[in-house]
Coordinates of C-alpha atoms in Angstrom, one line a residue:
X1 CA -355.4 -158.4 73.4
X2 CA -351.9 -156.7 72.8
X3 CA -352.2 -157.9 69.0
X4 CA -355.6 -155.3 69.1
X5 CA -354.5 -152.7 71.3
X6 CA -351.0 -152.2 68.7
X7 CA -353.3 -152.5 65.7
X8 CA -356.2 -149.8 67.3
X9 CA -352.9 -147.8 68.8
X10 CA -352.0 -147.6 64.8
X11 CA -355.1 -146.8 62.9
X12 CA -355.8 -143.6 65.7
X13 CA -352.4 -142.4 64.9
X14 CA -352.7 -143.2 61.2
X15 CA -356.3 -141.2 60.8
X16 CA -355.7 -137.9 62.4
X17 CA -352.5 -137.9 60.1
X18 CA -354.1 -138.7 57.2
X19 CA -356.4 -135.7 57.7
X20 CA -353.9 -133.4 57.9
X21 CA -351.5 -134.6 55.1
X22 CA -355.5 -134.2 52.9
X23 CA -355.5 -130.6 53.4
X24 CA -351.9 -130.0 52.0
X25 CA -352.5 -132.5 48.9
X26 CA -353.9 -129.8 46.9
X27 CA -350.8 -127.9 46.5
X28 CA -349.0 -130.4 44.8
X29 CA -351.4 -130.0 42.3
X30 CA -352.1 -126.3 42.1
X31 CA -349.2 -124.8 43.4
X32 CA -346.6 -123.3 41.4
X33 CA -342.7 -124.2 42.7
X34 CA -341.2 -121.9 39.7
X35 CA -343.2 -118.5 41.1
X36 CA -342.4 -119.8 44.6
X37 CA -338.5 -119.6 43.7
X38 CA -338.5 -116.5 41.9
X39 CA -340.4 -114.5 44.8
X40 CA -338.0 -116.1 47.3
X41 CA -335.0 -114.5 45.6
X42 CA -336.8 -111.0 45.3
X43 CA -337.3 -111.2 48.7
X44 CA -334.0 -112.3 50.0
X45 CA -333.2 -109.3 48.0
X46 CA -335.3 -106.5 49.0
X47 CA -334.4 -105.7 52.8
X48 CA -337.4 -104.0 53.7
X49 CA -339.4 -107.3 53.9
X50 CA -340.4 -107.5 57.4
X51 CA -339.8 -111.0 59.4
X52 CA -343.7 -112.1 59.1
X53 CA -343.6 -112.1 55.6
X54 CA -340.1 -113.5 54.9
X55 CA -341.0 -116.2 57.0
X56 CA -344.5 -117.0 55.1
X57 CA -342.7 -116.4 52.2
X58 CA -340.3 -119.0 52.8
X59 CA -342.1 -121.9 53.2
X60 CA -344.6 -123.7 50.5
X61 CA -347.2 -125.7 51.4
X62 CA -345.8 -128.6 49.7
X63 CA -343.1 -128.1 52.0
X64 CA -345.4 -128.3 54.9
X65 CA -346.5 -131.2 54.2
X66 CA -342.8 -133.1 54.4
X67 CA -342.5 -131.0 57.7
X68 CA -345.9 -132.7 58.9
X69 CA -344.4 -136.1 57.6
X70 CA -341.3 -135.3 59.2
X71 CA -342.7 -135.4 62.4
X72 CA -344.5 -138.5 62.0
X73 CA -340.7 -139.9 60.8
X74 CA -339.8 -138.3 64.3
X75 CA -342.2 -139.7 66.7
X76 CA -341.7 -143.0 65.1
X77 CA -337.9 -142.9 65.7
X78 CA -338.4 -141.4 69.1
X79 CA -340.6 -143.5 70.2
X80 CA -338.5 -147.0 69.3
X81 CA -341.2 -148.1 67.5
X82 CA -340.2 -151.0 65.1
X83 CA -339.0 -149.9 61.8
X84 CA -341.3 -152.2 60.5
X85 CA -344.1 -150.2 62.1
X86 CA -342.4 -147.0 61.4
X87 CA -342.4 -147.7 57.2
X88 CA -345.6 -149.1 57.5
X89 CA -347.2 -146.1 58.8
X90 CA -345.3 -143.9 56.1
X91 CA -346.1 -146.3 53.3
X92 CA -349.8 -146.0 54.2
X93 CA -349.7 -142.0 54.3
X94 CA -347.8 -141.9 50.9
X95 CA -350.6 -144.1 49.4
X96 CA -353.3 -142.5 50.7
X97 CA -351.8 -139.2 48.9
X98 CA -350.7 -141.4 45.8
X99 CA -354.2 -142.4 45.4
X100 CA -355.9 -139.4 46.3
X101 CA -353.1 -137.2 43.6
X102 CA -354.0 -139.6 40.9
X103 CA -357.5 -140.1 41.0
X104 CA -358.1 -136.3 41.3
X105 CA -355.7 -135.9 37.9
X106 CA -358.1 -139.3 36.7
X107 CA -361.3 -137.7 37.1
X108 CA -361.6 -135.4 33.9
X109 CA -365.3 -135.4 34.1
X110 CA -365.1 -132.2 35.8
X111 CA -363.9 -129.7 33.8
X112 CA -361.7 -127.7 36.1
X113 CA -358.8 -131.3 36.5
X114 CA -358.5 -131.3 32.4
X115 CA -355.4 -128.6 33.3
X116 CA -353.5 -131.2 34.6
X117 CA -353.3 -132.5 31.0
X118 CA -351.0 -129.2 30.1
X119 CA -347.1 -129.7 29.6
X120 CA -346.8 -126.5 31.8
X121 CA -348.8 -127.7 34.5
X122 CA -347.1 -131.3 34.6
X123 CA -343.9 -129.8 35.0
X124 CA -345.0 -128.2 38.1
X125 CA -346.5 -130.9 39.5
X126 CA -343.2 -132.9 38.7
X127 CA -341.0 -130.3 40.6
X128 CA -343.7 -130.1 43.6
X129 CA -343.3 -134.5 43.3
X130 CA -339.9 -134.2 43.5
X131 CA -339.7 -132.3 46.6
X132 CA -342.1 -135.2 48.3
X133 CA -339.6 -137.9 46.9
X134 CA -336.7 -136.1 47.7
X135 CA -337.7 -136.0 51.0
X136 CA -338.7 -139.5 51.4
X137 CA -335.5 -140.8 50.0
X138 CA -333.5 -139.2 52.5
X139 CA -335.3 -141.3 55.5
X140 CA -333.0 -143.3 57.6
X141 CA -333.6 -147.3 57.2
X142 CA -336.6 -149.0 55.7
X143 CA -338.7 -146.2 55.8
X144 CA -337.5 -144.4 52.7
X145 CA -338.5 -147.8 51.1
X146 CA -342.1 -146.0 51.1
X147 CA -341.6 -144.0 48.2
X148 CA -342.6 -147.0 46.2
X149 CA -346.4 -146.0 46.9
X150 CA -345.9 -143.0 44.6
X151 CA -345.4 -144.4 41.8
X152 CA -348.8 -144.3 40.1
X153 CA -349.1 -140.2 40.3
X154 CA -345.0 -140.1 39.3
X155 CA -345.7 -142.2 36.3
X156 CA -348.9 -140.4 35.4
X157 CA -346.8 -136.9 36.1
X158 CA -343.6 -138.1 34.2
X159 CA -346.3 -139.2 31.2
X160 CA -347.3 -135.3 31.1
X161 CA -344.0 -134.2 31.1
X162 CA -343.0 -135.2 28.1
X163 CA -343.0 -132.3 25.4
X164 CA -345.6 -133.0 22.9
X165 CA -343.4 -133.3 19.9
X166 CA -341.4 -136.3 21.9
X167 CA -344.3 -138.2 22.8
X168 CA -346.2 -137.6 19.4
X169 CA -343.4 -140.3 18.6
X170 CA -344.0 -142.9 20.9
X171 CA -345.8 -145.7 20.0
X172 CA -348.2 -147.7 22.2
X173 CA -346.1 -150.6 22.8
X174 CA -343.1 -148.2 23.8
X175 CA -345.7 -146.2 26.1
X176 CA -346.8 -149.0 28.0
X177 CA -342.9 -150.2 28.0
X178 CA -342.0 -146.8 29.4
X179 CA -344.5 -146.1 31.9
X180 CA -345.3 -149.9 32.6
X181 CA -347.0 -149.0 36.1
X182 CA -349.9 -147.9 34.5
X183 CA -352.4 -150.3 33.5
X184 CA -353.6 -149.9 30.0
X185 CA -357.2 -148.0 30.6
X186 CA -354.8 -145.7 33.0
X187 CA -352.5 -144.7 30.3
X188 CA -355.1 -144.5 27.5
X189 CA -357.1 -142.1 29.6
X190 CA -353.8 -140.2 30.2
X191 CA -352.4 -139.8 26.5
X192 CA -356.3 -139.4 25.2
X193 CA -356.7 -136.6 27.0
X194 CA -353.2 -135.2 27.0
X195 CA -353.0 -131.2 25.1
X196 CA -351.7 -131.1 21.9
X197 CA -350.6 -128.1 20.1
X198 CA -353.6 -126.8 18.3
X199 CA -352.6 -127.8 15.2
X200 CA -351.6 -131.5 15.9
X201 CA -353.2 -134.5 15.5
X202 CA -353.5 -137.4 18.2
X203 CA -351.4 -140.0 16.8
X204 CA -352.6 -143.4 15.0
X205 CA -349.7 -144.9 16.8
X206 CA -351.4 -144.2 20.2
X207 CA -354.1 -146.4 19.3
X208 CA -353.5 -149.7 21.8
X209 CA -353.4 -152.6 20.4
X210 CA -355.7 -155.9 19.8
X211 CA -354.3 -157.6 23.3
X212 CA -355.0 -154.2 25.2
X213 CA -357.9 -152.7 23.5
X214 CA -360.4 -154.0 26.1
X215 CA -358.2 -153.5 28.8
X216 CA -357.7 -150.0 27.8
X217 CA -361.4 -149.1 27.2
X218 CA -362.2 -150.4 30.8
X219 CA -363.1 -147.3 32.8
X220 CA -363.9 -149.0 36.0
X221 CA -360.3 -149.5 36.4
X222 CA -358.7 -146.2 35.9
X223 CA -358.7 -144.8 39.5
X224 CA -356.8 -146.6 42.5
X225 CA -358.7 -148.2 45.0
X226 CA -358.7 -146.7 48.0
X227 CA -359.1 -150.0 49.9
X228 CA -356.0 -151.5 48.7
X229 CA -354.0 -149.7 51.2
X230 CA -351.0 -151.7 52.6
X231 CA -352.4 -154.1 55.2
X232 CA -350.8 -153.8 59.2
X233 CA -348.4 -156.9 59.9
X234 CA -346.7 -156.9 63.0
X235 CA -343.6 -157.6 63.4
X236 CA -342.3 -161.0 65.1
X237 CA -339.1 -160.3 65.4
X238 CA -336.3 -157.3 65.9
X239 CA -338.4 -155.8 68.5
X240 CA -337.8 -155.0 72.4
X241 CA -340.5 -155.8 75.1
X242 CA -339.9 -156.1 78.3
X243 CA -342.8 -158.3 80.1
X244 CA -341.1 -159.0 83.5
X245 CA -341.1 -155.4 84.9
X246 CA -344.4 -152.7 85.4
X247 CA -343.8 -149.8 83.3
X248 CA -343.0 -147.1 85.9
X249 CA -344.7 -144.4 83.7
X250 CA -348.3 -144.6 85.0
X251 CA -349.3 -142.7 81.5
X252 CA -348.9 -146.2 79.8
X253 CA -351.5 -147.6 82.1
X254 CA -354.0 -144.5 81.9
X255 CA -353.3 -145.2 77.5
X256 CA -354.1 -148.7 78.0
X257 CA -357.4 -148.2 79.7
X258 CA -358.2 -145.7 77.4
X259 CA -357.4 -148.0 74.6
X260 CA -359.7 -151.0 76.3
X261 CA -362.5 -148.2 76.8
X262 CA -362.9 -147.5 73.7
X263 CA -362.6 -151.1 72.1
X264 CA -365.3 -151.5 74.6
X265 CA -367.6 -149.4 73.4
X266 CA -367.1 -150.2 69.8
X267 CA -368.6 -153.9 71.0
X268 CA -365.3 -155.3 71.1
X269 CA -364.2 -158.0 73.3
X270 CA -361.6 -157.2 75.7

């Protein structure tokens, strides 16, 4: 029973979150760090800007969203939750928006997503990445060991921010060397559709090779799955659990029978 009561306790934590790192995602994508930074300074500059505005101004919404995962980080630590736990829940948030970045960039069927193919664009998208991974890195213990679950949409962002005249010089074999997280129908979708100066050809040496052609041509595996999110393990060890004393905060009870309720009612046993 305390194995399923941790493991529900998690996923109703992890779900509302998830939600609400969603409605930031887009901003990685659309929003533009260099405009951001250059209307910052203007207004740091002009001293009529009232309070209101300096303060909207001052934040991006990229930067909300490592507030909203900085107080994830700061439940988790203030709770004593296990680290374990603690970079478990973080890994599963940064895979959720790894997989929900890249498929979006993945999905050129609709029109609007093929801007993410523009040398411009990647380069904000890589400055708005940074700021996530930045952010990540500087988490105490294990947990910054979550970044890892990025590394599809910073290898597909890192593909497009090469200048076209560099990577008009790469060959297959040194692409898939280079950016060897991304399978081979991943990167062929990615350099396919990448935008060339008008007046340049796609490159023969793009063309992957005997061993990868099939692999490269298979569409079905060009998005992340979604249901390959890290699995729960619970730690059995390194943890502190007192089982000799009643809690004297009666809030842990009312939780627990909370928990039990609703396990009931979703036909558990309990």
């Amino acid at each position: 029973l305390l194995q399923e009561v941790v493991v529900y306790s998690f996923q109703q934590v992890l779900y509302p979150a998830t939600k609400l790192v969603y409605s930031l995602l887009p901003a990685i994508l659309d929003e533009n760090p260099f405009e951001i930074s250059e209307t910052r300074t203007k207004s740091s500059a002009n001293e009529d800007t009232s309070e209101c505005e300096s303060l909207d101004i001052g934040v991006s919404h990229v930067e909300r969203l490592t507030q909203l995962l900085q107080i994830v980080v700061n439940v988790v630590v203030e709770s004593s939750l296990h680290s374990s736990i603690g970079l478990q829940l973080l890994s599963n948030l940064l895979f959720f928006t790894n997989a929900s970045l890249f498929n979006t960039i993945m999905h050129t069927e609709e029109e609007d997503n093929i801007r993410f193919y523009n040398w411009d664009k990647a380069i904000q998208i890589r400055s708005n990445l940074d700021t996530l991974e930045g952010w990540t890195s500087e988490q105490p213990g294990e947990i910054k060991e979550a970044i890892r679950h990025l590394e599809k949409i910073s290898a597909a962002t890192d593909l497009l921010s090469v200048r076209p005249k560099h990577l008009t010089q790469m060959t297959w074999a040194a692409l898939r060397e280079e950016f060897d997280v991304l399978n081979p129908a991943q990167l062929n979708h990615l350099i396919n559709n990448y935008q060339l100066d008008n007046e340049s050809e796609r490159p023969l040496s793009w063309k992957p090779t005997k061993t990868d052609e099939q692999l490269a041509n298979d569409t079905a595996s060009r998005t992340v799955d979604f249901a390959a999110h890290p699995p729960l393990h619970l730690p059995n060890r390194g943890y502190f659990l007192d089982l000799q004393h009643i809690p004297q905060d009666e809030g842990i009870l009312d939780f627990s029978q909370a928990i039990c309720e609703k396990m009931r009612e979703a036909g558990e046993d309990v």
